[in-house]
Amino acid sequence: EYQWKGPFYFIQGADPQFGLMKAWTHGDTDNGDDEWEEEIKLAEQAVQAVNKLNPKPKFFVLCGDLVHGMPGTRWKKNQEQDLKNVLQNTDQDIPLVFVSGNHDIGNTPSKEAIDDYCQNWGDDYFSFWVGGVFFLVLNSQLYFDSSKCPELRQAQDAWLDEQLAFAANQKCKHIIVFQHIPLFLSQPDEDDDYFNLQKSVRQEIMEKFHKAGIRAVFAGHYHRNAGGSYKDLEMVVSSAIGCQLGQDTHGLRVVIVTEEKVVHKYYSLTDLGSHGIEQELLDMLA
C-alpha cells in the first residue's frame, strides 16, 4: 500500500503484561507473577472494544511487555499462551502488530531470548505500509543494552538506515515508529531513567528520526500517559492495558492519520467499549 488512499486510523495498546498486577501489589516483581486473572479480563475487554469499532481500524499494535515473565522464568509460557487465547478473538479483519518489550526478551537480551520471541510473536523489527504511510517496528531493547548481542544491534542499525533511505525515495505521506521504551518521557534532554533511553543513544536516534522526517514515535513501558516533542518529532507514551503505575485508566490509544497530520487520543477501555470513538475524530476520517 505505497499509495495514499485517504485518512485512516489504527489502535495502539501497550503492556498487557500478564502477571504484573499481583507481583506489583505483593511487592515481588521477580517471582510474584503467578496469577493474571485480572489482566486476562482487561485484555478481553480491550479486544471486545476494538472489535466493536466502526469503521474498523487498519490494525491493532501492542507496544511490548506482552507478559510479565522474563525469559526463562516459571510462568512465562503460560502467560503467553493465555494472552494468545485472548488475542485469537480479535476480528479477523484487524491485523495484530507486536512490538518486543524488555519483559518479552529480557533487560539485557540474548540472541536466544530474541529468537524465542520471534518464534512466538514474529520479527523483533520490521516495516510495513498502510495506505501510503510507512511504519517501522523497532526492538528498543537493543538500544537499551545490547551487551550480550552487539551484532544484533548493528544489524538493526544497518537495516534501519536502509529503510529510511528507501522511505525517502518513496515519498511516503508519513513515517511512524513503534517501540517499547520511549526515547524520552516529556523532555528530549531529561535525565536517564529506567523508563527512557539513555541520553547518549537518545540524541543520536532523535536526530536520525528528525532528519528522516519521522512524524511520531509511539511507545509504552511507562504504564502512564506521557510525551513531548523533539523539533517536529512527537514522542507519544501510552499507558497500559494492564497494571497502572500512575493515575491513568486501563486503556487504548486511537490514532487518526490524515494527509497533513497524526492525531491521537487515549481512551479508557470502558469508554471505548461503550461509546466508541467520538464524532469529532470520526469526522476526520470522512
Coordinates of C-alpha atoms in Angstrom, one line a residue:
E1 CA 0.0 0.0 0.0
Y2 CA 2.5 2.6 -1.1
Q3 CA -0.2 5.0 -2.3
W4 CA -2.1 7.4 -0.1
K5 CA -5.7 6.3 0.0
G6 CA -7.2 8.8 2.3
P7 CA -7.4 9.1 6.1
F8 CA -7.5 6.0 8.3
Y9 CA -6.9 5.1 11.9
F10 CA -5.3 2.4 14.0
I11 CA -5.3 1.3 17.7
Q12 CA -2.3 1.4 19.9
G13 CA -2.1 -0.6 23.1
A14 CA 0.8 -1.3 25.4
D15 CA 1.8 -3.5 28.3
P16 CA -1.0 -6.1 28.8
Q17 CA 1.9 -7.6 30.9
F18 CA 0.1 -10.7 32.3
G19 CA 1.3 -11.2 35.9
L20 CA 2.4 -7.7 36.9
M21 CA -0.7 -6.7 38.9
K22 CA -0.3 -9.4 41.5
A23 CA 3.5 -9.0 41.5
W24 CA 3.2 -5.2 42.0
T25 CA 0.6 -5.5 44.7
H26 CA 2.7 -8.0 46.6
G27 CA 6.0 -6.1 46.1
D28 CA 7.7 -9.1 44.4
T29 CA 8.2 -8.2 40.8
D30 CA 10.7 -11.0 40.3
N31 CA 8.6 -14.0 41.4
G32 CA 5.2 -12.7 42.3
D33 CA 3.6 -13.1 38.9
D34 CA 1.8 -16.4 39.5
E35 CA -1.7 -15.0 38.9
W36 CA -3.0 -13.0 36.0
E37 CA -6.8 -13.3 36.0
E38 CA -7.2 -9.5 36.2
E39 CA -5.1 -9.0 33.2
I40 CA -6.9 -11.6 31.2
K41 CA -10.2 -9.7 31.8
L42 CA -8.6 -6.4 30.8
A43 CA -7.2 -7.9 27.6
E44 CA -10.6 -9.4 26.8
Q45 CA -12.2 -6.0 27.4
A46 CA -9.6 -4.4 25.0
V47 CA -10.3 -6.9 22.3
Q48 CA -14.0 -6.5 22.6
A49 CA -13.7 -2.7 22.4
V50 CA -11.6 -2.9 19.3
N51 CA -13.9 -5.5 17.6
K52 CA -16.9 -3.2 18.1
L53 CA -15.4 -0.2 16.4
N54 CA -17.0 1.0 13.2
P55 CA -15.3 1.7 10.8
K56 CA -12.7 -0.9 11.6
P57 CA -9.1 0.2 12.5
K58 CA -6.5 -0.7 9.9
F59 CA -4.5 -2.6 12.6
F60 CA -4.1 -3.1 16.4
V61 CA -0.5 -2.7 17.6
L62 CA 0.7 -3.8 21.0
C63 CA 3.8 -1.9 22.1
G64 CA 5.6 -4.5 24.2
D65 CA 5.6 -6.2 27.6
L66 CA 3.0 -8.7 26.3
V67 CA 3.6 -10.7 29.5
H68 CA 5.4 -10.0 32.8
G69 CA 7.5 -13.2 33.0
M70 CA 11.1 -12.6 31.8
P71 CA 12.8 -15.1 29.5
G72 CA 13.3 -18.4 31.3
T73 CA 11.0 -17.6 34.3
R74 CA 8.5 -20.1 35.6
W75 CA 5.2 -18.6 34.3
K76 CA 6.2 -17.0 31.1
K77 CA 5.0 -19.8 28.7
N78 CA 1.6 -20.0 30.5
Q79 CA 1.2 -16.2 30.4
E80 CA 2.0 -16.1 26.7
Q81 CA -0.5 -18.9 25.9
D82 CA -3.2 -17.2 27.8
L83 CA -2.6 -13.9 26.0
K84 CA -2.7 -15.7 22.7
N85 CA -6.0 -17.3 23.6
V86 CA -7.5 -13.8 24.3
L87 CA -6.0 -12.2 21.1
Q88 CA -7.3 -15.1 18.9
N89 CA -10.7 -13.4 19.3
T90 CA -9.7 -10.2 17.6
D91 CA -11.7 -9.6 14.5
Q92 CA -10.0 -11.5 11.6
D93 CA -10.0 -8.3 9.5
I94 CA -7.9 -6.4 12.1
P95 CA -4.2 -7.4 11.8
L96 CA -2.3 -7.6 15.0
V97 CA 1.2 -6.0 15.2
F98 CA 3.6 -7.0 18.0
V99 CA 6.5 -5.0 19.4
S100 CA 9.0 -6.6 21.7
G101 CA 9.4 -5.2 25.3
N102 CA 12.0 -5.7 28.0
H103 CA 9.9 -8.4 29.7
D104 CA 9.5 -10.2 26.4
I105 CA 13.2 -10.5 25.6
G106 CA 15.0 -9.5 28.8
N107 CA 16.6 -6.3 30.1
T108 CA 19.8 -7.5 28.6
P109 CA 18.6 -9.6 25.7
S110 CA 20.5 -12.6 24.4
K111 CA 20.2 -14.0 20.9
E112 CA 18.4 -17.0 22.3
A113 CA 15.8 -14.8 24.0
I114 CA 15.2 -12.8 20.8
D115 CA 14.9 -16.0 18.7
D116 CA 12.4 -17.3 21.2
Y117 CA 10.3 -14.1 20.9
C118 CA 10.5 -14.2 17.1
Q119 CA 9.2 -17.8 17.0
N120 CA 6.3 -16.8 19.3
W121 CA 5.3 -13.3 18.1
G122 CA 7.1 -12.6 14.8
D123 CA 10.1 -10.5 13.9
D124 CA 11.6 -8.2 16.6
Y125 CA 11.9 -5.4 14.0
F126 CA 10.2 -4.9 10.6
S127 CA 8.4 -2.4 8.4
F128 CA 5.1 -2.3 6.7
W129 CA 2.9 0.1 4.6
V130 CA -0.7 1.1 5.1
G131 CA -2.3 3.5 2.6
G132 CA 0.8 5.5 1.7
V133 CA 2.1 5.6 5.3
F134 CA 5.4 3.8 6.2
F135 CA 5.5 2.1 9.7
L136 CA 8.6 0.9 11.4
V137 CA 8.7 -1.5 14.4
L138 CA 11.9 -1.4 16.4
N139 CA 13.5 -3.5 19.1
S140 CA 14.2 -0.8 21.6
Q141 CA 16.0 -3.2 24.0
L142 CA 18.9 -3.3 21.6
Y143 CA 19.3 0.4 22.2
F144 CA 18.9 0.0 25.9
D145 CA 21.5 -2.8 26.4
S146 CA 22.9 -4.9 23.6
S147 CA 26.0 -6.1 25.5
K148 CA 25.1 -9.8 25.1
C149 CA 24.3 -9.4 21.3
P150 CA 26.1 -6.4 19.8
E151 CA 25.9 -7.9 16.3
L152 CA 22.1 -7.8 16.5
R153 CA 22.2 -4.1 17.4
Q154 CA 24.5 -3.5 14.4
A155 CA 22.1 -5.4 12.2
Q156 CA 19.1 -3.4 13.3
D157 CA 21.0 -0.1 12.8
A158 CA 22.1 -1.1 9.3
W159 CA 18.5 -2.2 8.4
L160 CA 17.0 1.0 9.8
D161 CA 19.3 3.2 7.7
E162 CA 18.3 1.2 4.6
Q163 CA 14.6 1.5 5.5
L164 CA 14.9 5.3 6.0
A165 CA 16.8 5.7 2.7
F166 CA 14.1 3.6 0.9
A167 CA 11.3 5.7 2.5
A168 CA 12.9 8.9 1.4
N169 CA 12.8 7.7 -2.2
Q170 CA 9.2 6.5 -1.9
K171 CA 7.8 9.9 -1.0
C172 CA 5.5 8.4 1.7
K173 CA 2.9 10.6 3.4
H174 CA 4.2 10.0 6.9
I175 CA 6.7 7.7 8.7
I176 CA 5.6 6.4 12.1
V177 CA 7.7 4.3 14.5
F178 CA 6.6 1.8 17.2
Q179 CA 8.9 0.7 20.0
H180 CA 8.6 -0.3 23.6
I181 CA 10.9 2.1 25.6
P182 CA 10.2 5.8 24.9
L183 CA 13.1 8.0 23.6
F184 CA 12.1 10.3 26.5
L185 CA 9.0 10.8 28.7
S186 CA 8.5 14.6 28.5
Q187 CA 11.7 16.5 27.6
P188 CA 14.3 15.4 25.0
D189 CA 17.2 16.3 27.4
E190 CA 15.7 14.8 30.5
D191 CA 18.0 12.6 32.7
D192 CA 18.5 8.9 32.2
D193 CA 15.8 6.8 33.8
Y194 CA 14.6 3.2 33.8
F195 CA 11.7 4.4 31.7
N196 CA 13.6 6.2 28.8
L197 CA 16.6 5.5 26.6
Q198 CA 20.0 6.8 27.7
K199 CA 20.8 10.3 26.6
S200 CA 23.9 9.3 24.5
V201 CA 21.8 6.9 22.4
R202 CA 18.6 9.0 22.5
Q203 CA 20.2 12.1 20.9
E204 CA 21.5 10.1 18.0
I205 CA 18.2 8.4 17.4
M206 CA 16.1 11.6 17.7
E207 CA 18.3 13.4 15.2
K208 CA 18.2 10.4 12.8
F209 CA 14.4 10.3 13.1
H210 CA 14.1 14.1 12.7
K211 CA 16.3 14.1 9.6
A212 CA 14.3 11.2 8.1
G213 CA 11.1 13.2 8.6
I214 CA 9.5 10.7 11.0
R215 CA 6.3 12.2 12.3
A216 CA 5.7 10.3 15.6
V217 CA 7.1 7.6 17.8
F218 CA 4.6 5.5 19.8
A219 CA 5.8 3.6 22.9
G220 CA 4.6 2.1 26.1
H221 CA 6.8 0.8 29.1
Y222 CA 5.9 3.7 31.4
H223 CA 2.4 2.4 32.5
R224 CA 1.3 6.1 32.4
N225 CA 0.5 8.5 29.6
A226 CA 3.3 11.0 28.8
G227 CA 5.1 12.5 25.8
G228 CA 6.6 15.6 24.3
S229 CA 8.4 16.8 21.2
Y230 CA 11.9 17.0 19.7
K231 CA 11.8 19.6 16.9
D232 CA 8.9 18.3 14.8
L233 CA 9.0 14.7 16.0
E234 CA 6.3 13.8 18.5
M235 CA 7.0 11.2 21.3
V236 CA 3.8 9.6 22.4
V237 CA 3.9 7.4 25.5
S238 CA 0.7 5.4 26.1
S239 CA -0.4 3.9 29.4
A240 CA -1.0 0.2 29.9
I241 CA -3.9 -2.2 29.1
G242 CA -2.7 -3.9 32.3
C243 CA -1.2 -2.6 35.5
Q244 CA -1.3 1.2 36.1
L245 CA 1.6 2.8 37.9
G246 CA 0.1 6.3 37.9
Q247 CA -3.4 7.9 37.8
D248 CA -4.4 6.8 34.3
T249 CA -7.0 4.1 33.5
H250 CA -6.5 0.8 31.7
G251 CA -6.9 1.9 28.1
L252 CA -6.0 2.1 24.4
R253 CA -5.0 5.0 22.1
V254 CA -6.9 5.8 18.9
V255 CA -4.6 7.3 16.2
I256 CA -6.1 9.1 13.2
V257 CA -3.8 9.6 10.2
T258 CA -4.8 12.3 7.7
E259 CA -2.8 13.7 4.8
E260 CA -1.5 16.6 7.0
K261 CA -1.2 15.2 10.5
V262 CA -1.3 12.4 13.0
V263 CA -3.9 13.0 15.8
H264 CA -4.4 10.7 18.7
K265 CA -6.5 10.3 21.9
Y266 CA -6.2 7.9 24.8
Y267 CA -9.5 6.2 25.8
S268 CA -10.3 4.1 28.9
L269 CA -11.3 0.6 27.9
T270 CA -14.7 1.2 29.4
D271 CA -15.3 4.4 27.4
L272 CA -14.0 3.0 24.1
G273 CA -16.1 -0.2 24.6
S274 CA -19.3 1.6 25.5
H275 CA -19.2 4.8 23.4
G276 CA -16.6 4.1 20.7
I277 CA -14.7 6.9 19.1
E278 CA -16.1 10.4 19.4
Q279 CA -17.7 12.1 16.4
E280 CA -15.0 14.8 16.2
L281 CA -12.3 12.2 15.4
L282 CA -14.6 10.2 13.1
D283 CA -15.2 13.3 11.1
M284 CA -11.5 13.5 10.3
L285 CA -11.9 10.1 8.5
A286 CA -14.7 11.3 6.3

